[in-house]
Structure formats: structure tokens, C-alpha cells
mmCIF file of C-alpha atoms in Angstrom:
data_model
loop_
_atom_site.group_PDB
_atom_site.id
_atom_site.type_symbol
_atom_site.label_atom_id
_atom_site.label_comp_id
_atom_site.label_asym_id
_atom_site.label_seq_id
_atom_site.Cartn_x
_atom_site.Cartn_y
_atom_site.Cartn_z
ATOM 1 C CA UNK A 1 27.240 31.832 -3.469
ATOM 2 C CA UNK A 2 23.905 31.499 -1.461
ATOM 3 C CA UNK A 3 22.787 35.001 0.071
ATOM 4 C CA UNK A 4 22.351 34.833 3.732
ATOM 5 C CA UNK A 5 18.518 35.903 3.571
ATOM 6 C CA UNK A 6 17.468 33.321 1.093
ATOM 7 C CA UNK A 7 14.795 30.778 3.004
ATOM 8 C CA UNK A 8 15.927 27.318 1.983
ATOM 9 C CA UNK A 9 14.991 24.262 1.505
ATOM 10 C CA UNK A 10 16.212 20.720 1.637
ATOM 11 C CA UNK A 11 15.276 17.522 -1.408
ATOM 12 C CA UNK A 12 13.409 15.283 0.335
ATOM 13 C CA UNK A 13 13.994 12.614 -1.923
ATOM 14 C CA UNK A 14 16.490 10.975 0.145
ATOM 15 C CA UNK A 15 16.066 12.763 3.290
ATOM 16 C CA UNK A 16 15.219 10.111 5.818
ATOM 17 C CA UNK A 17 14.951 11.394 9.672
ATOM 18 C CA UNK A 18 15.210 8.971 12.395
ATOM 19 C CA UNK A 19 16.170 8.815 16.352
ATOM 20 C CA UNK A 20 19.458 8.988 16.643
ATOM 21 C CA UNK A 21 20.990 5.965 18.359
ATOM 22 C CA UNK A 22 18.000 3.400 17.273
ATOM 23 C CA UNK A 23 19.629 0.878 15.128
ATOM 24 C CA UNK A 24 16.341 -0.252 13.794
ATOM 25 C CA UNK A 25 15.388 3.151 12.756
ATOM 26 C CA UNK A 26 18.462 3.252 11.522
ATOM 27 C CA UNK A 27 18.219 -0.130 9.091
ATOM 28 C CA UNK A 28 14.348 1.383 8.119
ATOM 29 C CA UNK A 29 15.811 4.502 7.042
ATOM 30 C CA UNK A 30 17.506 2.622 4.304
ATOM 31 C CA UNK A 31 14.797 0.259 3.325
ATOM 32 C CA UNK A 32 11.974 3.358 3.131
ATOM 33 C CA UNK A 33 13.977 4.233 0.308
ATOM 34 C CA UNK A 34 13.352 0.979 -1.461
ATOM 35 C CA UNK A 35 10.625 2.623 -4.055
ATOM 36 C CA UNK A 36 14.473 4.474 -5.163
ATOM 37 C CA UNK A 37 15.538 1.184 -5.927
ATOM 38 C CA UNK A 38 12.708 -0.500 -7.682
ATOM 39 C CA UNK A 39 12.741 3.002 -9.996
ATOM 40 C CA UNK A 40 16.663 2.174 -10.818
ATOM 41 C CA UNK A 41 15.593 -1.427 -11.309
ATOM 42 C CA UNK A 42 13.467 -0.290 -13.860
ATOM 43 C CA UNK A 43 15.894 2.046 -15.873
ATOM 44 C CA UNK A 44 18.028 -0.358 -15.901
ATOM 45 C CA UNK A 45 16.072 -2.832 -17.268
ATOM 46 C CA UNK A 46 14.701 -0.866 -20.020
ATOM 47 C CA UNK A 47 17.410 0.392 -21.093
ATOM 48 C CA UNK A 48 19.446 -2.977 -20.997
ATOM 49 C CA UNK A 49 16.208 -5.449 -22.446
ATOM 50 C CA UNK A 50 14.425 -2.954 -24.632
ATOM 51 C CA UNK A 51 10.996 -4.757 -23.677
ATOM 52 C CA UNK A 52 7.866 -3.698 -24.114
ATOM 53 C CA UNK A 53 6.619 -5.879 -20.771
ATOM 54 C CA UNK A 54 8.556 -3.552 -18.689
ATOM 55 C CA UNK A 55 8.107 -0.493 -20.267
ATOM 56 C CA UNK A 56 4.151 -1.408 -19.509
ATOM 57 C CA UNK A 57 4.894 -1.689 -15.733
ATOM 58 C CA UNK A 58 7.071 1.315 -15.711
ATOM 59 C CA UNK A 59 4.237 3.591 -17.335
ATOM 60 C CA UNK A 60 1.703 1.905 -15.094
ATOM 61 C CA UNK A 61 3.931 2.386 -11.921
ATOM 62 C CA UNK A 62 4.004 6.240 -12.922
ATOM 63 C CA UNK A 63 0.462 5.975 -13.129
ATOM 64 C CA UNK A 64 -0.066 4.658 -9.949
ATOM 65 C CA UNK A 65 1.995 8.103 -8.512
ATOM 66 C CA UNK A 66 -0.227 10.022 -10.211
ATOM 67 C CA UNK A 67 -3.557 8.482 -8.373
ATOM 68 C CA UNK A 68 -1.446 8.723 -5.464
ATOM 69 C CA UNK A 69 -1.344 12.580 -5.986
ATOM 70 C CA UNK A 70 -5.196 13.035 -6.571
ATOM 71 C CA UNK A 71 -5.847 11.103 -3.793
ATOM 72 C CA UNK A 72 -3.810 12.947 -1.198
ATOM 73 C CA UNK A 73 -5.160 16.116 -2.569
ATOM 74 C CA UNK A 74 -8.826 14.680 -2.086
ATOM 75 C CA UNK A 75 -8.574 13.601 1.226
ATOM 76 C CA UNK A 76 -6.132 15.992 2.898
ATOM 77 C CA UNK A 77 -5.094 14.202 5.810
ATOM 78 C CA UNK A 78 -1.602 15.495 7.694
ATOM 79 C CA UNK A 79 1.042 13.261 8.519
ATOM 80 C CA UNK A 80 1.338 11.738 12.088
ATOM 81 C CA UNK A 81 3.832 14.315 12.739
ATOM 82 C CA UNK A 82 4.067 17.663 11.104
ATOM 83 C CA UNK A 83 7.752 17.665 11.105
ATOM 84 C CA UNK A 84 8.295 14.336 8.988
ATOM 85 C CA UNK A 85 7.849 14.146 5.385
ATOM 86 C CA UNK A 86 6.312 16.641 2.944
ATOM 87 C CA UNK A 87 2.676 17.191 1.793
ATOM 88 C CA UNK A 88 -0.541 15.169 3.539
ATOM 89 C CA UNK A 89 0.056 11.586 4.321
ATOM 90 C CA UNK A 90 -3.399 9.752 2.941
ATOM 91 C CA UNK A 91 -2.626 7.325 1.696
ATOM 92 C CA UNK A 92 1.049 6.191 1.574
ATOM 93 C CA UNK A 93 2.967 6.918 -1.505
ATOM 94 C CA UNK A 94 5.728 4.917 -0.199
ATOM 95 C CA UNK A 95 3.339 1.699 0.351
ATOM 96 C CA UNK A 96 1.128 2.175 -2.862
ATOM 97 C CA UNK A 97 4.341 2.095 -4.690
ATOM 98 C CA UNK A 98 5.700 -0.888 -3.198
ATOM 99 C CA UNK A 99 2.275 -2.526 -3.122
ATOM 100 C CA UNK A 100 1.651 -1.960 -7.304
ATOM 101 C CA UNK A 101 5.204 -3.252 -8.210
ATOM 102 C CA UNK A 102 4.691 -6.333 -5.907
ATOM 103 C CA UNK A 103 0.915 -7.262 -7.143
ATOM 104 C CA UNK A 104 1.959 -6.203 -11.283
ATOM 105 C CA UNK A 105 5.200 -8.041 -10.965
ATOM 106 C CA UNK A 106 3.713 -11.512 -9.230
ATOM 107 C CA UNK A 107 0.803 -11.685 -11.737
ATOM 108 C CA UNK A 108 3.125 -10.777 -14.970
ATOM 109 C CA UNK A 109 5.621 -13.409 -13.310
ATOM 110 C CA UNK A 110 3.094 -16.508 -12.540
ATOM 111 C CA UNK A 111 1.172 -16.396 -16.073
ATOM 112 C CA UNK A 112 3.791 -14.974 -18.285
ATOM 113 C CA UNK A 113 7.383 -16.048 -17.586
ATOM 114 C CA UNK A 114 9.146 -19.662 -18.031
ATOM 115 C CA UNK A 115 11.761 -20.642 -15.609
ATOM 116 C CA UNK A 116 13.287 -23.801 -14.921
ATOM 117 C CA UNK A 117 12.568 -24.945 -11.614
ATOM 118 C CA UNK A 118 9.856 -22.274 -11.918
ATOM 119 C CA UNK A 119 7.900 -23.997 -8.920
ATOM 120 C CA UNK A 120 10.967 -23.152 -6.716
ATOM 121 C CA UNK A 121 11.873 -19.839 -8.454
ATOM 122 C CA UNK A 122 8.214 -18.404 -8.576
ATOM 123 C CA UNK A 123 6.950 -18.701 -5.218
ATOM 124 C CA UNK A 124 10.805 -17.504 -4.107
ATOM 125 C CA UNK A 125 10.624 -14.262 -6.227
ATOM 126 C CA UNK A 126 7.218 -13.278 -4.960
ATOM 127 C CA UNK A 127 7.644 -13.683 -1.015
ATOM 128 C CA UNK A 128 10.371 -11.870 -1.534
ATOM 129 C CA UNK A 129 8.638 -9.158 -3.222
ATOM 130 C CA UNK A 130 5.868 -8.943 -0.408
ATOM 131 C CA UNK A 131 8.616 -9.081 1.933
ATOM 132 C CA UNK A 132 10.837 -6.064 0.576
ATOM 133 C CA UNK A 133 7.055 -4.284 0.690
ATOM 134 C CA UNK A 134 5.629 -5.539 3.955
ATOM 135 C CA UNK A 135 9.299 -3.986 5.277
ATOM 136 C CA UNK A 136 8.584 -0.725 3.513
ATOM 137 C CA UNK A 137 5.425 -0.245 5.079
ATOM 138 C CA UNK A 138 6.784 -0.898 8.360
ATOM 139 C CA UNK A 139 9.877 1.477 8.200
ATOM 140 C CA UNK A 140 7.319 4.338 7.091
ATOM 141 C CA UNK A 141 5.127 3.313 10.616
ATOM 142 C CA UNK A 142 8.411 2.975 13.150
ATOM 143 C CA UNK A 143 10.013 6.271 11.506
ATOM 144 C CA UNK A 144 6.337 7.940 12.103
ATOM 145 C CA UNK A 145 5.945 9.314 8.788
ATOM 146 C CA UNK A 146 2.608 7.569 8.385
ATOM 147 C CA UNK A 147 0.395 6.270 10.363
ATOM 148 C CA UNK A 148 -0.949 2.596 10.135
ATOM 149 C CA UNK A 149 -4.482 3.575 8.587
ATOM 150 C CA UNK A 150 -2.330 5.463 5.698
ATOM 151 C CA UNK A 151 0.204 3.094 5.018
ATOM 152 C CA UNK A 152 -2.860 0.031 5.046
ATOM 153 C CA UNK A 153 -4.904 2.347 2.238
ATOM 154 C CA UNK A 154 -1.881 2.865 0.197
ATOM 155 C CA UNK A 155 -0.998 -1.025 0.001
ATOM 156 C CA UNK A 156 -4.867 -1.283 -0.615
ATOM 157 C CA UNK A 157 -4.752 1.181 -3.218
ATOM 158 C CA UNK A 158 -1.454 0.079 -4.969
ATOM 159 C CA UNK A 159 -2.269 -3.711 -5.076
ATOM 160 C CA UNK A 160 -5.675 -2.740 -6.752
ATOM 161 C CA UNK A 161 -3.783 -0.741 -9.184
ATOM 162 C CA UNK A 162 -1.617 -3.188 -10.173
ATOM 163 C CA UNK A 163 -4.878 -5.524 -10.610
ATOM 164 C CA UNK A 164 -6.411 -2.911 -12.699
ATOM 165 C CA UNK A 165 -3.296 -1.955 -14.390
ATOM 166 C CA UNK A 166 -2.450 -5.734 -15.545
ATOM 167 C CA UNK A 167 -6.269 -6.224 -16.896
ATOM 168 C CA UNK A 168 -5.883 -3.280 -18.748
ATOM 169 C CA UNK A 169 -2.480 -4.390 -20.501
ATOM 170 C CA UNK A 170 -3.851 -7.482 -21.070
ATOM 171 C CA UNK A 171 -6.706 -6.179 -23.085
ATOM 172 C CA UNK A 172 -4.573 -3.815 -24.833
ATOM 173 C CA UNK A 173 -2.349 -6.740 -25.885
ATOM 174 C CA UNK A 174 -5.399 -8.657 -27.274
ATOM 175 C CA UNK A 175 -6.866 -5.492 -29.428
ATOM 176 C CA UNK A 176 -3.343 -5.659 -31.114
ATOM 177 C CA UNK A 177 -1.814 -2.428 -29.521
ATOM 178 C CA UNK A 178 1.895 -4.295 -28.470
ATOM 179 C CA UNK A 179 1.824 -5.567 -31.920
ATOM 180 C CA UNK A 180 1.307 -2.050 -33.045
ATOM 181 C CA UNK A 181 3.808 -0.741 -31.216
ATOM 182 C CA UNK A 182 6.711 -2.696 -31.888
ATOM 183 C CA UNK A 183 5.889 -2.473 -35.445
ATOM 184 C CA UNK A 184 6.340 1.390 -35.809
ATOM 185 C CA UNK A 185 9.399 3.214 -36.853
ATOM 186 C CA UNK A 186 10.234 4.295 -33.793
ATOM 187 C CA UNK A 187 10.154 0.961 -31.924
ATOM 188 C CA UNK A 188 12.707 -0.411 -34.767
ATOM 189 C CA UNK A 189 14.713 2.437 -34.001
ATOM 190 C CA UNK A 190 15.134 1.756 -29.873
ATOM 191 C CA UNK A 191 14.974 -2.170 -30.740
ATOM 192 C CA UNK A 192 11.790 -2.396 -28.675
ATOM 193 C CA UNK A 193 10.826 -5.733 -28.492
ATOM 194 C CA UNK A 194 8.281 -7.934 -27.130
ATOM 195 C CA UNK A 195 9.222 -11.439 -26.317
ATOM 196 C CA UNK A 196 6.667 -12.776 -24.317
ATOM 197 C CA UNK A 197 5.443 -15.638 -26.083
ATOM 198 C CA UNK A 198 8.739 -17.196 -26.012
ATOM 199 C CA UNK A 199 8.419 -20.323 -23.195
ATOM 200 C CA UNK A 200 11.635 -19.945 -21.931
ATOM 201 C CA UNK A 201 13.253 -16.156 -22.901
ATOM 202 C CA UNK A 202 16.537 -17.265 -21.167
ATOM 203 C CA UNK A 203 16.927 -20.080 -22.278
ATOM 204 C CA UNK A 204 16.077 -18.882 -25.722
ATOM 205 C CA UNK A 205 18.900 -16.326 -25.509
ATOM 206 C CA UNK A 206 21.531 -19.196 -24.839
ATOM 207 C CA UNK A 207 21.002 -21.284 -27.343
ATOM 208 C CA UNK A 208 21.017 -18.587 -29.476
ATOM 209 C CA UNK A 209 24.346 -16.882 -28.265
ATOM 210 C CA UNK A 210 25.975 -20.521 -27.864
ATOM 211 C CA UNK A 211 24.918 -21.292 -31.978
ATOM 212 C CA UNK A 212 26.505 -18.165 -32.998
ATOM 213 C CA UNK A 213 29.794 -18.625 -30.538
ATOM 214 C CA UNK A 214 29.588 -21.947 -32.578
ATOM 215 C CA UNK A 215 29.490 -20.718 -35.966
ATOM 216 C CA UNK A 216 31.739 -17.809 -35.611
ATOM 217 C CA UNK A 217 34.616 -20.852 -33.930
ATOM 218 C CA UNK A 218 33.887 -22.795 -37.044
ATOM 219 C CA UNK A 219 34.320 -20.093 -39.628
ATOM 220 C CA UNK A 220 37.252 -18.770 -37.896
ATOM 221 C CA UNK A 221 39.177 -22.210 -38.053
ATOM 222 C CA UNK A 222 37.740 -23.053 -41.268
#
């Protein structure tokens, strides 16, 4: 039972203000919370593939928080309006986020994944990965929890971290580190995997499940 004289305080995760009766403030309060999505997106993934790929955007992604952090607490710039949002507003976590999945994502996805019909499914994926971000940014403008000079830093900020954060993997990767690491004990134990050099991973998987549906038919009936 809360005591009466006990100050609180609300999680802010979630909590989205917006004018009441504005059904575009309305829809925006929804997609500002898109970086909540992308974060399940990733759990899921990880937990359902077991690759290292996206375990390597996930870290980086937490990385890109963490510049986020310094880099509010360098500048120290207040939100547009005091009353929105917690902590200073320079630049915008919301758009950084977006901004690093979006950049990390296309490159991985142009020079690293096979598709069929990839020139259709390729360009598809990505506009609508800078679209889901160019709406983030705007919700966090029209709901006046940043302002446009914070939101346009942290998309500049986020797609330079995911530039920086995909050269970096890519180095890694040539030293032999992802080798490394799916090689350890530990790795064998989760069923990490890396299966990037395979041209076509979905494919791959098919044939794979449809030969063993085959085999297991024919030994059944033999």
C-alpha cells in the first residue's frame, strides 16, 4: 500500500503525452514508440536464429544508447518544453536509434544477404526502413518533445554510428574474431551460429528441411 506522502513518479518508457482530440498526435504517439519495437524485433530474433549477425547489431545498437547518453550529458540542452520527456533533449535518442538500425540494417542487407527477387525485395525493405524512421523523427517534432535541430543531430549521429559500427564488424570479422566466437564452448552451448556466407540462407534452410521431410517419409514407409 503506497503511503500518502511518498513523491511519485511515473515510467516513462511508454508514457507518450499528446493534445487530446488531435488524431495525428494521436497516430505519432504510437509510432514514437517504434525504437520499443525494433528492441522486441531484436529479442526475438536472437533468440529464435541464434546468429551472430544480429547479435552484432544488437550490441552495436546498445552502443549507440550509450553515445547517446555522453552526448546529452556534454551538451546539456533542455527539451522544447520542460514538461515533455525526461532528461536534456540534444540530440534525439529516439532518432539516433531509429537512424543506426536503418543505416546498420541497409548496409548488412545490400552486401550481405541473398534474396530472390532481391532487386525488388532490397530497395522495398530499405525505404521502408527510412520511412518507419523519417516517421519517428517527425512524431518526436509534432508531439514537441524535440525540437528539429535535436532530432536532425540524432539521425546525424545514429546513421554515422551505424557507418562506424558496420566498419568495425567488418574488420573484426576479417581478424578472425566471429570465427572465434562461434568456436568457443559457450557459443556451442546457445547454438550461436554464423551463416553469412551462405548465398541464399532461406533457401538453404528449405532444401534442407524438405531433404529431411523426404528421408524421414521414406524410412517411415520403408
Amino acid at each position: 500500500m503506497v503511503d500518502d506522502s511518498v513523491v511519485l513518479t511515473s515510467l516513462s518508457l511508454t508514457h507518450v503525452q499528446f493534445e487530446r482530440g488531435d488524431p495525428i498526435a494521436y497516430l505519432f504517439a504510437y509510432i514514437t514508440l517504434g525504437p520499443i519495437a525494433i528492441m522486441v524485433f531484436y529479442a526475438s530474433v536472437l533468440v529464435s536464429r541464434r546468429e551472430v549477425a544480429i547479435g552484432q547489431m544488437l550490441l552495436g545498437q546498445l552502443v549507440n544508447e550509450v553515445v547517446n547518453t555522453v552526448l546529452k550529458e556534454y551538451f546539456q540542452i533542455a527539451r522544447p518544453h520542460d514538461h515533455l520527456g525526461t532528461g536534456y533533449g540534444m540530440p534525439s535518442s529516439h532518432s539516433q536509434f531509429v537512424w543506426f538500425f536503418t543505416t546498420y540494417g541497409a548496409l548488412y542487407l545490400v552486401r550481405h544477404i541473398s534474396l530472390n527477387q532481391a532487386l525488388l525485395w532490397k530497395p522495398a525493405a530499405i525505404l521502408l526502413m527510412m520511412l518507419m524512421s523519417l516517421l519517428v523523427c517527425w512524431s518526436r517534432i509534432y508531439l514537441g518533445y524535440h525540437s528539429i535541430e535535436q532530432v536532425m543531430a540524432g539521425s546525424a549521429v545514429g546513421v554515422g554510428s551505424g557507418v562506424a559500427w558496420y566498419v568495425l564488424m567488418e574488420r573484426l570479422r576479417k581478424r578472425g574474431w566471429v570465427q572465434w566466437l562461434v568456436s568457443t564452448r559457450l557459443a556451442h552451448w546457445l547454438y550461436l551460429r554464423d551463416m553469412r556466407d551462405i548465398d541464399n540462407v532461406l533457401e538453404w534452410e528449405y532444401n534442407h528441411w524438405a531433404g529431411a521431410t523426404k528421408s524421414r517419409l521414406k524410412n517411415k514407409n520403408a
